[in-house]
CSV table of C-alpha atoms in Angstrom, one decimal:
chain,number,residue,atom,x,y,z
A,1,UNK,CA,56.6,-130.5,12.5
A,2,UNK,CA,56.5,-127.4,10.0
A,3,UNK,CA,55.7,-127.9,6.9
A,4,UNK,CA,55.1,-126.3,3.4
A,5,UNK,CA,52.8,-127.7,0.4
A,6,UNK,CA,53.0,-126.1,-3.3
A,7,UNK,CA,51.1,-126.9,-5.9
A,8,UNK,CA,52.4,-129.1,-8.0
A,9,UNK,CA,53.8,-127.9,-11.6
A,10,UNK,CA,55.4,-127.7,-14.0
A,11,UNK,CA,53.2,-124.6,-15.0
A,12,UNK,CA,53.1,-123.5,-18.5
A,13,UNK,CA,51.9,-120.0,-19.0
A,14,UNK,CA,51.6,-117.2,-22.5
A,15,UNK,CA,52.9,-113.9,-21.9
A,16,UNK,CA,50.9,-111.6,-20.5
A,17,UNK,CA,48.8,-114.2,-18.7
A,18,UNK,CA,47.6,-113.9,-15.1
A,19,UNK,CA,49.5,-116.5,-12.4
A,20,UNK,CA,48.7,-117.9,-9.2
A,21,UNK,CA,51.1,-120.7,-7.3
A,22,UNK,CA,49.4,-121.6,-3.9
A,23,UNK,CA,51.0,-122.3,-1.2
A,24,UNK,CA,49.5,-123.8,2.5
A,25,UNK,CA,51.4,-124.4,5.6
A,26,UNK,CA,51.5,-126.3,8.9
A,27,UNK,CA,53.3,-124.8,12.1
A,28,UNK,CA,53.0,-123.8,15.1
A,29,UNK,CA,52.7,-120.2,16.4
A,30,UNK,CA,52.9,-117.3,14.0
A,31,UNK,CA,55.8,-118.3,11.0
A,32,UNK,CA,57.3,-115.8,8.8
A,33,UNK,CA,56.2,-117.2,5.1
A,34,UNK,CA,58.4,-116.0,2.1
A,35,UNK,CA,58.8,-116.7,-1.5
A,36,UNK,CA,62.1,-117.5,-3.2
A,37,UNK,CA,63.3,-117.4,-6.7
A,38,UNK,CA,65.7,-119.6,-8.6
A,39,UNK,CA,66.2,-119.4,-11.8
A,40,UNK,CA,68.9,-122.2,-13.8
A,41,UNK,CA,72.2,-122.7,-12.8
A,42,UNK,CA,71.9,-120.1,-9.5
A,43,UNK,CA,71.1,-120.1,-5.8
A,44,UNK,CA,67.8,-118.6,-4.1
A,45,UNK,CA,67.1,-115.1,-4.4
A,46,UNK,CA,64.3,-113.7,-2.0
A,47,UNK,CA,61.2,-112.4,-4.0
A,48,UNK,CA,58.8,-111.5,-1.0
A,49,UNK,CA,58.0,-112.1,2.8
A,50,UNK,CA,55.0,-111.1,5.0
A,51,UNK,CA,56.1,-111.4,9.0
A,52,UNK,CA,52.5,-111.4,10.6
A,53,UNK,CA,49.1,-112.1,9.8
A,54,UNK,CA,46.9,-110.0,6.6
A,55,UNK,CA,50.8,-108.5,5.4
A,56,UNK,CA,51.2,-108.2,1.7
A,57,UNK,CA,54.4,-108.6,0.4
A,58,UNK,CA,55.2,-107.7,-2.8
A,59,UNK,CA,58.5,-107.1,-5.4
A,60,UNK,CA,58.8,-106.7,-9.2
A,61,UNK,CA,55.0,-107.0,-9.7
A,62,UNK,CA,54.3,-110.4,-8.0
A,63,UNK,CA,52.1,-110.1,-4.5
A,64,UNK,CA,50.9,-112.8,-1.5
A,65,UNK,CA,49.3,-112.2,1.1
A,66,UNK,CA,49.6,-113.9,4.8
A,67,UNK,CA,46.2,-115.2,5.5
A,68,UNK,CA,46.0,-116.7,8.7
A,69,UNK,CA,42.5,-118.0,8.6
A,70,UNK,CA,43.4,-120.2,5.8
A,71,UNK,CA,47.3,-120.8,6.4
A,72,UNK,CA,47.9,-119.9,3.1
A,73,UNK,CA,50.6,-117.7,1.1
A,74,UNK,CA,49.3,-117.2,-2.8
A,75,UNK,CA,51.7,-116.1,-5.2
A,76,UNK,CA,50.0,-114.1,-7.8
A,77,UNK,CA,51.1,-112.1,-10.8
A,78,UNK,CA,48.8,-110.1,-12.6
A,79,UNK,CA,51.0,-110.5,-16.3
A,80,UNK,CA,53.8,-112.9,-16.8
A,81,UNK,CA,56.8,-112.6,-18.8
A,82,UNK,CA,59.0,-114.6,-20.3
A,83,UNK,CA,61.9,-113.4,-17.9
A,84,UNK,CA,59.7,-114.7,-14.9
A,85,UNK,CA,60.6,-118.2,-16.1
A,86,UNK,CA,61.8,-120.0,-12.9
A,87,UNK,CA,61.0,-122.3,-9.9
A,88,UNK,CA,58.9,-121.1,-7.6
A,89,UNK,CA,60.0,-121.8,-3.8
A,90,UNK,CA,57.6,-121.0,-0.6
A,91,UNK,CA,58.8,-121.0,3.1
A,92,UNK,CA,58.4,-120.6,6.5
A,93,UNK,CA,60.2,-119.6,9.2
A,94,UNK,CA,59.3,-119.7,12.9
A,95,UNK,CA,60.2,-118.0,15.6
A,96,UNK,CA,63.2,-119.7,17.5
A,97,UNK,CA,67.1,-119.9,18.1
A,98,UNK,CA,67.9,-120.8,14.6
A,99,UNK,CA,65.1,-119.5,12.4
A,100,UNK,CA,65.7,-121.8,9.9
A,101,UNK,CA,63.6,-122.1,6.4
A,102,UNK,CA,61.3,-124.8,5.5
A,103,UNK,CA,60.7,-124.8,2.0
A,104,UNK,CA,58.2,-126.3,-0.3
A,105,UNK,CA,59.3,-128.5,-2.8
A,106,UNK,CA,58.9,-125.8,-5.6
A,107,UNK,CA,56.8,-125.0,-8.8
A,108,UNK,CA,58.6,-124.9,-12.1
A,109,UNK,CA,56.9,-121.9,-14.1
A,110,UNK,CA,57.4,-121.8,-17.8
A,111,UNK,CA,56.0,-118.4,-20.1
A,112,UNK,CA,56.1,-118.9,-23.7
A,113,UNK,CA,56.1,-115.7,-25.9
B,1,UNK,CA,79.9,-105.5,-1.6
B,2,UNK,CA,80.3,-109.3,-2.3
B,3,UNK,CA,77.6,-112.0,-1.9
B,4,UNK,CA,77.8,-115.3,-0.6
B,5,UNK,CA,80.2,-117.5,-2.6
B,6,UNK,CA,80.7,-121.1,-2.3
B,7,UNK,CA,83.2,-123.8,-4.0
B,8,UNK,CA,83.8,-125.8,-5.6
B,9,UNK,CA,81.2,-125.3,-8.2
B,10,UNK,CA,80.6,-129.0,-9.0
B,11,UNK,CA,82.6,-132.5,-7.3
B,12,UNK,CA,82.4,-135.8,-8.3
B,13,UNK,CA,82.8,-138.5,-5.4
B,14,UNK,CA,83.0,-142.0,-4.7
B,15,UNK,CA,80.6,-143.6,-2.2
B,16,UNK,CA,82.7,-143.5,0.9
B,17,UNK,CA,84.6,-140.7,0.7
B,18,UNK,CA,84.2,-137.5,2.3
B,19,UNK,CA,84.0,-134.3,1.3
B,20,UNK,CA,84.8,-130.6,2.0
B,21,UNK,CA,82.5,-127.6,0.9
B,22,UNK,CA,83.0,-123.8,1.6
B,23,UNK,CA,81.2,-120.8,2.0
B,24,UNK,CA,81.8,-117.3,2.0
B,25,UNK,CA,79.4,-115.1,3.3
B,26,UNK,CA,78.5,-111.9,2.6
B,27,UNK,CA,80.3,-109.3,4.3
B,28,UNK,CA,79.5,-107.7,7.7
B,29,UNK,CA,77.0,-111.0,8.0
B,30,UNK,CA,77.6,-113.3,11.0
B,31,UNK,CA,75.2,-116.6,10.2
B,32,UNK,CA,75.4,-119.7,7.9
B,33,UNK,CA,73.0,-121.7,7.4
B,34,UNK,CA,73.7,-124.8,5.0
B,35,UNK,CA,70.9,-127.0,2.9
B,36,UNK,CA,70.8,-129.6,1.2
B,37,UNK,CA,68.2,-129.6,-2.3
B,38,UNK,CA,67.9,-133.1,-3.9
B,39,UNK,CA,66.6,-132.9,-7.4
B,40,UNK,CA,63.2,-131.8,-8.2
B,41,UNK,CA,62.7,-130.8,-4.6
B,42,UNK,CA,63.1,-127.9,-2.2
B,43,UNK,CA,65.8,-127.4,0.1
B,44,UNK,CA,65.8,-128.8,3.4
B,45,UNK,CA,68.0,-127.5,6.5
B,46,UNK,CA,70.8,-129.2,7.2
B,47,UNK,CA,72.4,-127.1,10.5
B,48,UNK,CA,73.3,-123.2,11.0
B,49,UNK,CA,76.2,-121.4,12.6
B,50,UNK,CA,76.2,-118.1,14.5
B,51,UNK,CA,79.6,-116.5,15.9
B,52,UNK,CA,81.3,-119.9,15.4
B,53,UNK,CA,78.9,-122.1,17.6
B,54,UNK,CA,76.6,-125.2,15.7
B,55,UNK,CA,73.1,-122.9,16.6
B,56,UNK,CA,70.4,-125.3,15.4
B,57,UNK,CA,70.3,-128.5,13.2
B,58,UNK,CA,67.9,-130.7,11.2
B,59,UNK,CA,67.6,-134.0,10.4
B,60,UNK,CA,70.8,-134.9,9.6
B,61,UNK,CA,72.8,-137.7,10.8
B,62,UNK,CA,76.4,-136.9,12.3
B,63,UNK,CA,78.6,-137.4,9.4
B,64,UNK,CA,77.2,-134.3,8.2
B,65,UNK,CA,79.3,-131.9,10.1
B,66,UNK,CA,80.2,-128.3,9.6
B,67,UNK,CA,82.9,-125.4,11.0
B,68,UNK,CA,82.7,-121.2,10.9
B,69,UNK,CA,85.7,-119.6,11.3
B,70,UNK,CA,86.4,-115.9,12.8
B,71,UNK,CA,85.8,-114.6,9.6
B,72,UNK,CA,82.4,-116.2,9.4
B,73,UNK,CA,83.3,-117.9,6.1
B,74,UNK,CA,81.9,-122.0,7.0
B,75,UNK,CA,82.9,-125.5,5.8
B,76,UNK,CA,80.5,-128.8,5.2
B,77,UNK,CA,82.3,-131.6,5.2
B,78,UNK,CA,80.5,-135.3,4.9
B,79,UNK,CA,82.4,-138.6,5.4
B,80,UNK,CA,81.0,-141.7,4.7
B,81,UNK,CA,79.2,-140.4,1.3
B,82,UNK,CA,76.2,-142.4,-0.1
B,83,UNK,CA,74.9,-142.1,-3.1
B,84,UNK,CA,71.4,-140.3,-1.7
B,85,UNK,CA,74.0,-137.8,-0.9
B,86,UNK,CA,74.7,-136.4,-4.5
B,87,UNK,CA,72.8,-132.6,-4.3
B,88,UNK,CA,73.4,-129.0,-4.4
B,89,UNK,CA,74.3,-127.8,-1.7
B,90,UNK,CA,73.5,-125.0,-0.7
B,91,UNK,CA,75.1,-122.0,1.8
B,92,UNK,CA,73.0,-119.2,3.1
B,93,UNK,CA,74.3,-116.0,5.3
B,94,UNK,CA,72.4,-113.4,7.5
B,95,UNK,CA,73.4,-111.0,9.5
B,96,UNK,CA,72.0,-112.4,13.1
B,97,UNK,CA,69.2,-114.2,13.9
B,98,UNK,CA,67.0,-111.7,15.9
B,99,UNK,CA,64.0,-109.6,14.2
B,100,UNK,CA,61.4,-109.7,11.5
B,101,UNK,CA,64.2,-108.4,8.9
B,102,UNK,CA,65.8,-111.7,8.8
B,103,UNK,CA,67.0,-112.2,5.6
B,104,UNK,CA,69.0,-115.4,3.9
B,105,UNK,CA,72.1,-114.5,1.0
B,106,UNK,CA,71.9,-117.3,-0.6
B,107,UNK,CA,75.1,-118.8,-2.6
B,108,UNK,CA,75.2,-120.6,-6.2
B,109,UNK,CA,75.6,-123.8,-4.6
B,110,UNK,CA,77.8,-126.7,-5.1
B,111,UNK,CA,76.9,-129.5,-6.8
B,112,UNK,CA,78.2,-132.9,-5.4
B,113,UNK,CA,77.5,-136.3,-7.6
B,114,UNK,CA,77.9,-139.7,-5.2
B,115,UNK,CA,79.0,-142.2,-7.8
């Protein structure tokens, strides 16, 4: 079945510093990967998507890329702040009647000032 | 424009019982989609509705059963709870399933504790 893998936090990070979550996944057929936001005490909020192979999504400074070749969906940030303190959530979704999510289990970020 | 609401925010129940959660979704959006997120993990599907009809589930067993009304708003309701069931729960709206600009509204969440 689909599946997503994170890497595994927590990740502690100083302001202004450069950061990467990676993110691989398994599934058939050409997924939809996105990156979600949650920050303490509230639901998901969609960061970015990419909907077919070499996209770049990208929002409020953070980019990933859909690389096919490697079935993976780096977040990267080229400087943190404080404010970007959350967990981290990468997903897929396929193709299909109920285009549900499949999340990974999430990467707690932490910047210090 | 108002986003996806859920309540309550937080429920304590016994093991056994069952329980009702509710959604709102956003307006002019047609889809539910409800997940569960155990703690320290990611969300996992539990089943979505589209114009009223169940359109897709996961790996849930059937006590884990859910309703949309005509105004799309949804219900989750659980008998039988166990104490792996204590999560936040989470509600999710779309408007239709179709196309690459598929976006999930996600709610707050409720948070259910299985004592």
């Amino acid at each position: 079945g689909d599946s997503v893998t994170q890497m595994e936090g927590p990740v502690t990070l100083s302001e202004e510093a450069f950061l990467t979550i990676n993110c691989t996944y398994t599934a058939t057929g050409y997924p939809s990967l996105f990156w979600y936001v949650q920050y303490p005490g509230e639901g998901l909020q969609l960061l970015l998507k990419a909907t077919k192979a070499d996209d770049k999504g990208s929002n409020k400074g953070f980019e990933a890329t859909y690389r096919k070749e490697t079935t993976s969906f780096h977040l990267e940030k080229g400087s943190v702040q404080v404010s970007d303190s959350a967990v981290y959530f990468c997903a897929l979704s396929r193709t299909g009647s109920a285009r549900q999510l499949t999340f990974g289990s999430g990467t707690q970020l932490t910047v210090l000032p | 424009e108002t986003g996806v609401t859920q309540s309550p925010t937080h429920l304590i129940k016994t093991r056994g019982q069952q329980v009702t959660l509710r959604c709102s979704s956003q307006s002019g959006h047609n889809t539910v989609s409800w997940y569960q997120q155990a703690l320290g993990q990611g969300p996992q599907f539990i089943f979505q509705y589209y114009r009223e009809e169940e359109n897709g589930r996961g790996n849930f067993p059937p006590r884990f059963s859910g309703l949309q009304f005509p105004n799309y708003s949804s219900e989750l309701n659980v008998n039988a709870l166990e104490l792996d069931d204590s999560a936040l729960y989470l509600c999710a709206s779309s408007l239709g399933l179709a196309g690459d600009h598929y976006e999930q509204y996600f709610g707050p969440g409720t948070r259910l504790t299985v004592t």
